[in-house]
Coordinates of C-alpha atoms and ligand atoms in Angstrom, one line a residue:
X1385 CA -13.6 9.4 25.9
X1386 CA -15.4 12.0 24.1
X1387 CA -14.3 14.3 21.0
X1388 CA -13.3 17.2 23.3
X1389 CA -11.4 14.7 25.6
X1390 CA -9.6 13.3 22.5
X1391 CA -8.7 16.9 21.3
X1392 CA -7.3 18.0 24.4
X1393 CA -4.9 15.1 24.3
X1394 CA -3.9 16.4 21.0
X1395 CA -4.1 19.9 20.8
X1396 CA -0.2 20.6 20.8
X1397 CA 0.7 18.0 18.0
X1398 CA -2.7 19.4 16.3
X1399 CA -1.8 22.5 16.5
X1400 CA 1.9 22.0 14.7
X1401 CA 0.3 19.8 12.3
X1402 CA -2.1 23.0 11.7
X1403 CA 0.4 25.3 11.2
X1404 CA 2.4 23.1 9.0
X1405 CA -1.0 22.6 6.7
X1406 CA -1.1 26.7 6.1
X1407 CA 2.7 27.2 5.8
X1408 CA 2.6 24.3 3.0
X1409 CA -0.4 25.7 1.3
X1410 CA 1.3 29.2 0.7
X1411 CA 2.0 29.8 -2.9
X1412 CA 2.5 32.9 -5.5
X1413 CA -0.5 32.2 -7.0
X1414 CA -3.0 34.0 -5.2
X1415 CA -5.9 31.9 -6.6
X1416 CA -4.4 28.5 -4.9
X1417 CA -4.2 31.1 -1.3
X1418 CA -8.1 31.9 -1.6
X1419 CA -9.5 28.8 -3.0
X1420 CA -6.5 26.3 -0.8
X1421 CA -7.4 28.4 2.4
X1422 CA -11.2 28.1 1.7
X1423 CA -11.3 24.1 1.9
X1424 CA -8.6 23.6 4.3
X1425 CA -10.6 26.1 6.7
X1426 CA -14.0 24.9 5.9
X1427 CA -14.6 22.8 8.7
X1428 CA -13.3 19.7 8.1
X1429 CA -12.8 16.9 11.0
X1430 CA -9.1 16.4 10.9
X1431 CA -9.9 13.1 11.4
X1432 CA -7.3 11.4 9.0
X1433 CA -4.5 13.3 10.5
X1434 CA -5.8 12.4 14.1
X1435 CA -5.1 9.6 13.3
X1436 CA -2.0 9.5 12.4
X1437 CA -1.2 11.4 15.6
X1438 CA -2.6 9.1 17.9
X1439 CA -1.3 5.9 16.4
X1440 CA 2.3 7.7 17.1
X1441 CA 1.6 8.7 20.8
X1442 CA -0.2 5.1 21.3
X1443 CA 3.1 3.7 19.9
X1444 CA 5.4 6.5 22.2
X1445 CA 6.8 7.6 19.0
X1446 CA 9.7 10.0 19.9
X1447 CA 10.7 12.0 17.1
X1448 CA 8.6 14.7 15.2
X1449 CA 8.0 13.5 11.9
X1450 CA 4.7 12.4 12.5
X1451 CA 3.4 15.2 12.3
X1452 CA 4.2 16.4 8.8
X1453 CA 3.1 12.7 8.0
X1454 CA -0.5 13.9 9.4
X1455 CA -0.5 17.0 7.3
X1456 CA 0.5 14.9 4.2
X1457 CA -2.1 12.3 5.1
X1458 CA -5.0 15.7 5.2
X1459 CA -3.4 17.5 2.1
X1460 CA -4.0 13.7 -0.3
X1461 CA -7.5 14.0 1.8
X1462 CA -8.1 17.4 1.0
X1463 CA -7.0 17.1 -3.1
X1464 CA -9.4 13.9 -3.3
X1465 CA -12.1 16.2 -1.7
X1466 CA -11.6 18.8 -4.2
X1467 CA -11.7 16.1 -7.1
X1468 CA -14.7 14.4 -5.8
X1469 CA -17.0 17.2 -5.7
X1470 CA -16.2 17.9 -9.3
X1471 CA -16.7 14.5 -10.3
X1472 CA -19.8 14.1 -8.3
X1473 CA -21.4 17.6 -9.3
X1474 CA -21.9 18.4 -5.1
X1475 CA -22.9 21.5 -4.6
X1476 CA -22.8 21.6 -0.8
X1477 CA -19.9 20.3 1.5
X1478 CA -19.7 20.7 5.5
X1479 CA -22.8 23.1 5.0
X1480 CA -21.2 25.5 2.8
X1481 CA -21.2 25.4 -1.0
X1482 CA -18.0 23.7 -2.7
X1483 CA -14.9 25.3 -4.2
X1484 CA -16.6 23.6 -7.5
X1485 CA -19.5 26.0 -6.9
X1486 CA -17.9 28.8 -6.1
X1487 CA -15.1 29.0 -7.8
X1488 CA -15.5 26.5 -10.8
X1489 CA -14.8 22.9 -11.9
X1490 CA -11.2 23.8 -13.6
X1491 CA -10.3 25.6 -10.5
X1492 CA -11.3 23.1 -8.2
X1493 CA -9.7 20.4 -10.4
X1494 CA -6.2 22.2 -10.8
X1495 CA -5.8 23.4 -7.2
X1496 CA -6.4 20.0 -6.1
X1497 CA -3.4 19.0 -8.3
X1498 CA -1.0 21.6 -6.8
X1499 CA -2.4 20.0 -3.0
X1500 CA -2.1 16.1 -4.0
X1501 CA 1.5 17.5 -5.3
X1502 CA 2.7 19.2 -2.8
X1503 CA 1.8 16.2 -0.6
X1504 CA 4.9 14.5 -2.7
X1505 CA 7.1 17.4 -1.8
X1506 CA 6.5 16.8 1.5
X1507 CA 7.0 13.0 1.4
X1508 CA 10.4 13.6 0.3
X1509 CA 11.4 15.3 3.3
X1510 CA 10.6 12.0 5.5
X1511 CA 13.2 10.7 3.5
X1512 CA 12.0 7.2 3.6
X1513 CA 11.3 5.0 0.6
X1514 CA 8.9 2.9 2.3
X1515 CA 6.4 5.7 3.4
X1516 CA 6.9 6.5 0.0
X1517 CA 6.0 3.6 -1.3
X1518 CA 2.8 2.9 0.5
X1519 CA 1.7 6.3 -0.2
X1520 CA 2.5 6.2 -3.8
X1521 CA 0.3 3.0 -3.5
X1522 CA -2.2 4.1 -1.7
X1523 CA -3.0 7.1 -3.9
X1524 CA -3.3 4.9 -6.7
X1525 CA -5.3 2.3 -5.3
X1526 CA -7.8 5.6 -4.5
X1527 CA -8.1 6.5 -8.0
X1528 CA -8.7 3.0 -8.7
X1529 CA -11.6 2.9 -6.1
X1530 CA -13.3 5.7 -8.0
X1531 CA -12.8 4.3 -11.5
X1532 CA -14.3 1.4 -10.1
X1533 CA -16.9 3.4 -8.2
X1534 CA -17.9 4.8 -11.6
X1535 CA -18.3 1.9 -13.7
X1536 CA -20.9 0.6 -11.4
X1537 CA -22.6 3.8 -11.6
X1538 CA -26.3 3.2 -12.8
X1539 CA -25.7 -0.6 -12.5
X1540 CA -28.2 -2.3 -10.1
X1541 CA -26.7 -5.6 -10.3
X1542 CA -23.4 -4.2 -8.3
X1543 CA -22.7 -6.8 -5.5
X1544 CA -22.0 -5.9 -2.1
X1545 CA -18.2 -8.0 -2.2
X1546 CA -17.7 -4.9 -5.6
X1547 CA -19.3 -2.5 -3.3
X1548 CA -17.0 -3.4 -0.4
X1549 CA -13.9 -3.2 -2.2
X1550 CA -14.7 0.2 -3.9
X1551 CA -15.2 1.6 -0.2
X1552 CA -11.8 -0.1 0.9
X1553 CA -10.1 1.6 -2.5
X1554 CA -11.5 5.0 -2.1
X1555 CA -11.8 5.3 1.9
X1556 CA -10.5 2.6 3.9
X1557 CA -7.2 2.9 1.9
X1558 CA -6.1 6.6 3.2
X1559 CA -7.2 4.9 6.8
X1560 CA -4.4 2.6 6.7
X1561 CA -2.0 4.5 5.2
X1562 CA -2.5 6.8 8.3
X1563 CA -2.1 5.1 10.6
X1564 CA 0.4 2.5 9.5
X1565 CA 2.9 4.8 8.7
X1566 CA 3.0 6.6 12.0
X1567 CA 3.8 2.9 13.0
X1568 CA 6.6 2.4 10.0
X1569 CA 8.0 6.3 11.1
X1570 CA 8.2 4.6 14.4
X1571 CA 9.9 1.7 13.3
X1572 CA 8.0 -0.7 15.8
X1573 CA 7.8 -4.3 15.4
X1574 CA 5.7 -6.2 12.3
X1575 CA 3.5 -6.7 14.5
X1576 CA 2.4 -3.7 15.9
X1577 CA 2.4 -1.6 12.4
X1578 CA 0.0 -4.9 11.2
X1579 CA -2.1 -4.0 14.1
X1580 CA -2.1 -0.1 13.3
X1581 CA -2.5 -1.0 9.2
X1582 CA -5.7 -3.0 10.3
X1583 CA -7.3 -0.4 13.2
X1584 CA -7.3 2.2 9.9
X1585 CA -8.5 0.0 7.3
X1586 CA -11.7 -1.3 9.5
X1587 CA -12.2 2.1 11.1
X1588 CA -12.2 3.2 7.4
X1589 CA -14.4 0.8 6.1
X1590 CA -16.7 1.9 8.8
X1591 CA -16.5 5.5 8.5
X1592 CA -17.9 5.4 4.9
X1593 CA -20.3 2.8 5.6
X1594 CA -21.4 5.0 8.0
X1595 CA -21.4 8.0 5.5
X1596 CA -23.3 5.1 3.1
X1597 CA -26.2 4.9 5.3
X1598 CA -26.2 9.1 6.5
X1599 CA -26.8 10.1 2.5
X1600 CA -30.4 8.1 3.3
X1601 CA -31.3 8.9 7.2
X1602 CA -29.2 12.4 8.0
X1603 CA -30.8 15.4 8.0
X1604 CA -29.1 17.9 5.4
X1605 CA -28.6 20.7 7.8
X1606 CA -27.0 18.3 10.3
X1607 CA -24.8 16.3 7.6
X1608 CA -23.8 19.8 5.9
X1609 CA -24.4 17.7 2.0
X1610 CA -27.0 17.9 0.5
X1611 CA -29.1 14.7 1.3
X1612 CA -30.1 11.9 -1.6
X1613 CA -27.1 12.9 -3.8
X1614 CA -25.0 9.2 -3.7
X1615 CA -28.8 8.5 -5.3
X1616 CA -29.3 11.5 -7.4
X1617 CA -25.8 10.0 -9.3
X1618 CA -27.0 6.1 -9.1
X1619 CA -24.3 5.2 -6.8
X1620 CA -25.6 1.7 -5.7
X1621 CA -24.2 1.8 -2.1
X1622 CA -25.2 -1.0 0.7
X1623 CA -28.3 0.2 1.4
X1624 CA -29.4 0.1 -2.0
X1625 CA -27.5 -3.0 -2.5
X1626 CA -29.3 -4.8 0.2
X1627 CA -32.6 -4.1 -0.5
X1628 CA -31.8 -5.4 -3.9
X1629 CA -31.2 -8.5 -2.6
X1630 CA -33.7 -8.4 0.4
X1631 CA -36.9 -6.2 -0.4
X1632 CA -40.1 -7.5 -1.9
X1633 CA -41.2 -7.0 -5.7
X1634 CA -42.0 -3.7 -5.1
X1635 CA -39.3 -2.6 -3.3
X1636 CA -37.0 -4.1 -6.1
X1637 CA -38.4 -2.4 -8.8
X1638 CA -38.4 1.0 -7.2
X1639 CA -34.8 0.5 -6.2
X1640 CA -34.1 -0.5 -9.7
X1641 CA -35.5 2.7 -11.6
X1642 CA -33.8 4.2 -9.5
X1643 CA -30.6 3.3 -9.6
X1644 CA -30.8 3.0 -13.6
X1645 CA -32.9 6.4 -14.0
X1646 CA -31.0 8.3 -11.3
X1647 CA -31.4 11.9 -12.7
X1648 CA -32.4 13.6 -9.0
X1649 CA -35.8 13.4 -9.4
X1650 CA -36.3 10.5 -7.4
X1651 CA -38.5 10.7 -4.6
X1652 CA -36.1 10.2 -1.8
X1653 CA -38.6 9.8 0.8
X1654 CA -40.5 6.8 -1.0
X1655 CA -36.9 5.0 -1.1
X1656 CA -36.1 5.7 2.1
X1657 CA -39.8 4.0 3.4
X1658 CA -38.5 1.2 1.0
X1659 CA -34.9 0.8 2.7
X1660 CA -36.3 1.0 6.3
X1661 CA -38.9 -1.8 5.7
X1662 CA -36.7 -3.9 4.3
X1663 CA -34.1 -3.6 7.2
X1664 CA -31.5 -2.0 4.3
X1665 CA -30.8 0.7 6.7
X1666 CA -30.4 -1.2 9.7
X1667 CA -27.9 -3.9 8.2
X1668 CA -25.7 -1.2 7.0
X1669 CA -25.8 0.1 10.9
X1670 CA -24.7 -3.3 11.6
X1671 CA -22.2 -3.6 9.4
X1672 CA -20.7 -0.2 10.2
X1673 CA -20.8 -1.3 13.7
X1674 CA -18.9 -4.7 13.1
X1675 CA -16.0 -3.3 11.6
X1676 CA -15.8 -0.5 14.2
X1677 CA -15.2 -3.6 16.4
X1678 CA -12.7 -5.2 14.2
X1679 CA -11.0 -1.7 14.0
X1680 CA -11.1 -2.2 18.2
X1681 CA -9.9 -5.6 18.3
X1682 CA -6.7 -5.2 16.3
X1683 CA -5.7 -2.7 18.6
X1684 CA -5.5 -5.6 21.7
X1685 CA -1.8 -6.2 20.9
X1686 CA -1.0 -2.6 21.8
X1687 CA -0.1 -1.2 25.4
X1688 CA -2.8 0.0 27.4
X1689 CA -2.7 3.8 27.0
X1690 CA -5.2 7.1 26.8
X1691 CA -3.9 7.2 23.4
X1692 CA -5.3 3.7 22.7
X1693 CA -8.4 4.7 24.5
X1694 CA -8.9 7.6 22.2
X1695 CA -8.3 5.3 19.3
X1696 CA -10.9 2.9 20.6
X1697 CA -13.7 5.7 21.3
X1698 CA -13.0 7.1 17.7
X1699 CA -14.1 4.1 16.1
X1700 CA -17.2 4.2 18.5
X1701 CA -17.5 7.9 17.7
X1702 CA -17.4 6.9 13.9
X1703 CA -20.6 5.0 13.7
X1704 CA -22.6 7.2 16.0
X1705 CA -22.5 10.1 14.3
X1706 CA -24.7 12.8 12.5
X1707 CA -22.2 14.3 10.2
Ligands
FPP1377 C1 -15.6 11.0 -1.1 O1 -16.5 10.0 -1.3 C2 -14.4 10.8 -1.9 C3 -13.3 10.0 -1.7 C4 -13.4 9.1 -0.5 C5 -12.1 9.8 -2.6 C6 -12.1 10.7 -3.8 C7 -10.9 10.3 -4.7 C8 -10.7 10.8 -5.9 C9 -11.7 11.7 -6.6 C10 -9.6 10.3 -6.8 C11 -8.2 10.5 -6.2 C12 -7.7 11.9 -6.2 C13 -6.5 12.2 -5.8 C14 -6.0 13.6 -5.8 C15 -5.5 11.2 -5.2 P1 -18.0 10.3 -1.6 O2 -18.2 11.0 -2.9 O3 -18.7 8.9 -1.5 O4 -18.5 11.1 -0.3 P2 -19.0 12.6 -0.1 O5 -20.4 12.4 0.3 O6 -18.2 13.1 1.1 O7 -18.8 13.3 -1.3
MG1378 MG1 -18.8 12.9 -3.3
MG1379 MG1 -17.5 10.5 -4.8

């Protein structure tokens, strides 16, 4: 199934979770209209929100709360976003310039507060203490991720087993929570919402692997970021983590300075040469690929349905992409 296939079969649910999204970022404060509407409406995927959707139809989820759990899921998304572009100094996001750039850091910062907020107002409405809980949870544990994320900034030595948990903590986490909740709103068995959990915390894990390896092979126009940055801020992702381990002398010492001296001058294309002979580049490709799979295969338990189909392309569509 391809992307247009998959959002045929959820325009309607996509469509009320849209409207819910712009009804819920309505405010008195005109600045939170302008610079809210700007990143909600800037091109973003919807993918996390998908998600949630499909989990529910693949589950025949009956009632409508799904839904509002999808625009909660996109608002948390959309408030980390606003954060992250702050914290990493991005300049360009889904080829236009970030709310950061035009509209300042304290901006950026504050109207993602009043987004990850409202998200909780929102929660209450489900009236359940245990989607509650895992989303109080999970929004910690993605704070954590990017604490973690920054103390290995600059550090070469960063291991891939740190590495993979700081992409479980700050990607994989908002996954599961997606998709595990449209299974707990559902109320189906332990073992179905353990199947859901797991298809959203591979598929996550494989997602920013994936967005790993497209900061060193994408082309910026393509990607819409600016290409080189995880670099530029000596984030020591897979790649670089890999060639650490794998490269020869040269290729160490390179990767090193690097990561120790990132300041954006580094010549990107010399690293790149460096990653690619070293087969950096394609072991991330395979790793991305292998959890796609493990995303796939937790999904055997589940009836056979175009909703689990379009779950299963997803996680294909997640490690073949360009952007
Ligand atoms: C993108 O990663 C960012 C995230 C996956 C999470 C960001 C989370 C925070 C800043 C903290 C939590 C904030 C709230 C409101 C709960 P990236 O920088 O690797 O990717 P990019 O290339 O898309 O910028
Ligand atoms: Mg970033
Ligand atoms: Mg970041």
């Amino acid at each position: 199934m391809d992307l247009t296939a998959i959002r045929q079969l959820t325009d309607t649910d996509m469509q009320a979770v849209d409207q819910l999204i712009y009804k819920q970022l309505e405010s008195d404060v005109a600045l939170i209209n302008q610079l809210g509407f700007y990143i909600i409406n800037g091109g973003g995927k919807r993918l996390r929100p998908l998600l949630s959707i499909l989990a529910a139809r693949a589950i025949d989820y009956k009632g409508q709360h799904h839904v509002k759990l999808a625009a909660i899921i996109e608002f948390i998304h959309t408030a980390s976003l606003l954060h992250d572009d702050v914290v990493d100094e991005s300049t360009l996001r889904r080829g236009r310039e970030t709310a950061n750039a035009l509209f300042g850091n304290s901006a950026s910062v504050l109207v993602g507060d009043f987004l990850y907020t409202r998200s909780f107002q929102m929660m209450t409405e489900l009236e359940s203490m245990q989607v509650l809980k895992v989303l109080a949870d999970t929004t910690n544990v993605l704070a954590e991720g990017e604490v973690l994320q920054l103390m290995n900034c600059n550090d070469p030595d960063t291991t891939e087993e740190i590495y993979m948990r700081v992409i479980y903590c700050k990607t994989a986490k908002l996954f599961e929570a997606a998709t595990l909740l449209a299974a707990v709103l559902a109320n189906v068995t332990p073992e179905w919402q353990q199947a859901l959990g797991d298809y959203g915390k591979f598929l996550g894990t494989a997602f920013q692997l994936t967005d790993d390896l497209l900061d060193y092979t994408a082309d910026t126009d393509e990607l819409g970021k600016n290409i080189g940055d995880d670099l530029a801020e000596g984030k020591p992702t897979l790649p670089l983590i890999y060639a650490m381990e794998h490269g020869n002398e040269q290729a160490k010492k390179l990767i090193k300075t690097a990561i120790e001296n990132a300041d954006g001058t580094q010549a990107i294309d010399e690293i790149v040469a460096a990653l690619h002979a070293c087969g950096a580049l394609d072991y991330t490709q395979q790793k991305a690929e292998q959890e796609a799979q493990k995303a796939i295969d937790s999904l055997s338990v589940l009836p056979d349905t175009d909703y689990k189909q379009a779950l299963i392309s997803l996680a294909h569509l997640s490690v073949n992409r360009k952007n």
